[in-house]
XYZ file of N, CA and C in Angstrom:
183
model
N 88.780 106.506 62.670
C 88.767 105.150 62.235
C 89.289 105.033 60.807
N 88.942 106.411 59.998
C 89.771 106.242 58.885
C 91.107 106.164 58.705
N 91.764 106.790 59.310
C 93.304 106.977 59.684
C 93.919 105.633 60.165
N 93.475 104.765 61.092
C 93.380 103.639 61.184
C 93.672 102.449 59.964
N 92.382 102.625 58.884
C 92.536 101.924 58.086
C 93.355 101.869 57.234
N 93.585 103.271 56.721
C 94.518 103.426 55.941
C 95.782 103.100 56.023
N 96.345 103.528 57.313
C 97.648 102.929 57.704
C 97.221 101.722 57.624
N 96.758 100.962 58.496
C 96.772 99.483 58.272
C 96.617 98.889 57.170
N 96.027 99.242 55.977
C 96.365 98.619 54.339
C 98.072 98.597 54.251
N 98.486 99.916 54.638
C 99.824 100.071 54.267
C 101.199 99.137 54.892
N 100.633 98.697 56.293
C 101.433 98.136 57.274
C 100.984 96.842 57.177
N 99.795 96.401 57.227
C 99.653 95.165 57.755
C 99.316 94.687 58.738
N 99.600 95.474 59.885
C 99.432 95.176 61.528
C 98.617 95.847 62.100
N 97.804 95.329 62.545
C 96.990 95.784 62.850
C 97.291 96.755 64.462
N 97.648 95.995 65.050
C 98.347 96.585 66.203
C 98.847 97.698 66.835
N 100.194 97.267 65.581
C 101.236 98.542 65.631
C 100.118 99.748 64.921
N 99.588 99.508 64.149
C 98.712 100.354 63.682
C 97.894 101.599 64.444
N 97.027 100.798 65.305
C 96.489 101.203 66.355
C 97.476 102.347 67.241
N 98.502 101.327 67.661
C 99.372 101.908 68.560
C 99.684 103.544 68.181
N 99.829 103.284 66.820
C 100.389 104.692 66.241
C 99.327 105.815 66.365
N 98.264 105.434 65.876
C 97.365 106.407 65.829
C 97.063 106.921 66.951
N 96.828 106.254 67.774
C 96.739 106.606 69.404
C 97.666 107.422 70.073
N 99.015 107.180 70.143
C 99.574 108.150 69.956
C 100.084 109.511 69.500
N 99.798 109.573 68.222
C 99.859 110.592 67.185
C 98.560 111.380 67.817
N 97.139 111.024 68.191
C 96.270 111.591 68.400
C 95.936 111.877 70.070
N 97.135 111.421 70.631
C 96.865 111.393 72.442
C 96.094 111.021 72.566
N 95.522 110.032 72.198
C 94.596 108.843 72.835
C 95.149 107.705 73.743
N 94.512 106.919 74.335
C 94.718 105.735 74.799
C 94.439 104.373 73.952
N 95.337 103.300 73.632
C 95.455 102.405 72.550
C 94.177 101.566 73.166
N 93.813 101.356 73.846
C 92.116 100.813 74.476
C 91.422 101.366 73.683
N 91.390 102.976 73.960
C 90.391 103.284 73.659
C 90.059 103.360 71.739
N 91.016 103.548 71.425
C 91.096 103.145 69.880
C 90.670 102.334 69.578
N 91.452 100.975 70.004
C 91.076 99.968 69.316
C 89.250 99.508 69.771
N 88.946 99.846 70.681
C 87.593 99.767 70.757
C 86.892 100.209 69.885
N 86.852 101.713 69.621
C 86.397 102.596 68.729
C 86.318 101.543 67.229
N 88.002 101.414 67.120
C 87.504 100.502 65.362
C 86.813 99.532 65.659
N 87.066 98.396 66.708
C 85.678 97.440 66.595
C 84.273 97.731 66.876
N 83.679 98.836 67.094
C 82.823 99.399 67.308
C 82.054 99.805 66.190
N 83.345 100.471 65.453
C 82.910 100.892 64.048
C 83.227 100.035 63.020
N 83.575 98.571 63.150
C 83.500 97.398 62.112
C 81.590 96.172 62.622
N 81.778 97.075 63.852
C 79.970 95.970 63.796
C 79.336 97.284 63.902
N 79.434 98.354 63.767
C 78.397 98.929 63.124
C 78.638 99.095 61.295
N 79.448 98.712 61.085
C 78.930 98.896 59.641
C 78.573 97.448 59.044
N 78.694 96.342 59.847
C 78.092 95.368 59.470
C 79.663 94.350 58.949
N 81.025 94.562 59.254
C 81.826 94.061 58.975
C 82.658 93.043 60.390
N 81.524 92.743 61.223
C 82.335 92.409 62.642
C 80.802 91.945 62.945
N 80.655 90.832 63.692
C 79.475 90.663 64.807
C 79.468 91.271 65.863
N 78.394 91.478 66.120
C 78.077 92.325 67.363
C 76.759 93.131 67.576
N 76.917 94.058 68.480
C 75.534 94.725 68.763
C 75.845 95.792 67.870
N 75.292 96.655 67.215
C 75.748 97.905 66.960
C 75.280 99.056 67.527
N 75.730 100.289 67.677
C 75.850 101.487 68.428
C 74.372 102.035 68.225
N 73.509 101.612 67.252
C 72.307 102.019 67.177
C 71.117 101.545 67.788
N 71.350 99.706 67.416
C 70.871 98.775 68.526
C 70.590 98.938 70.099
N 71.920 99.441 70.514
C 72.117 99.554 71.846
C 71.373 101.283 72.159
N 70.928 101.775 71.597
C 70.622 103.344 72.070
C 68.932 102.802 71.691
N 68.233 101.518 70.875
C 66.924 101.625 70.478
C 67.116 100.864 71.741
N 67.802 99.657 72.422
C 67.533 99.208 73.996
C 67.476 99.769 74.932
N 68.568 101.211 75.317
C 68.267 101.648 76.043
C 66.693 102.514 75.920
N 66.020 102.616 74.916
C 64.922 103.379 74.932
C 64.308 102.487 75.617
N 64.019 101.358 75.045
C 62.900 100.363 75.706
C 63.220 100.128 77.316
N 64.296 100.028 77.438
C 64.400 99.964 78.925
C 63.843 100.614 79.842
């Protein structure tokens, strides 16, 4: 997700951004871009559930 950001300060696009990294790292551009929104509501920069939330629900469940 860092690699991510960084390029994207540099570019602007968020997108193409993605795209790249995903590639460069043989990933799938899904699965990336999930990952960064994942890791923008867990650090409190995105709404959402966060990754910690969801593991104290599955306990209670």
């Amino acid at each position: 997700m860092r690699l991510v950001r960084h390029l994207h300060k540099g570019s602007g696009t968020s997108q193409g951004t993605i795209r790249r990294v995903a590639d460069r790292l043989g990933y799938g551009v899904e699965s990336v871009r999930m990952r960064v929104k994942q890791s923008d509501i867990d650090s409190g920069d995105a709404a959402g559930i966060s990754l910690a939330d969801r593991v104290m629900m599955k306990k209670i469940e």
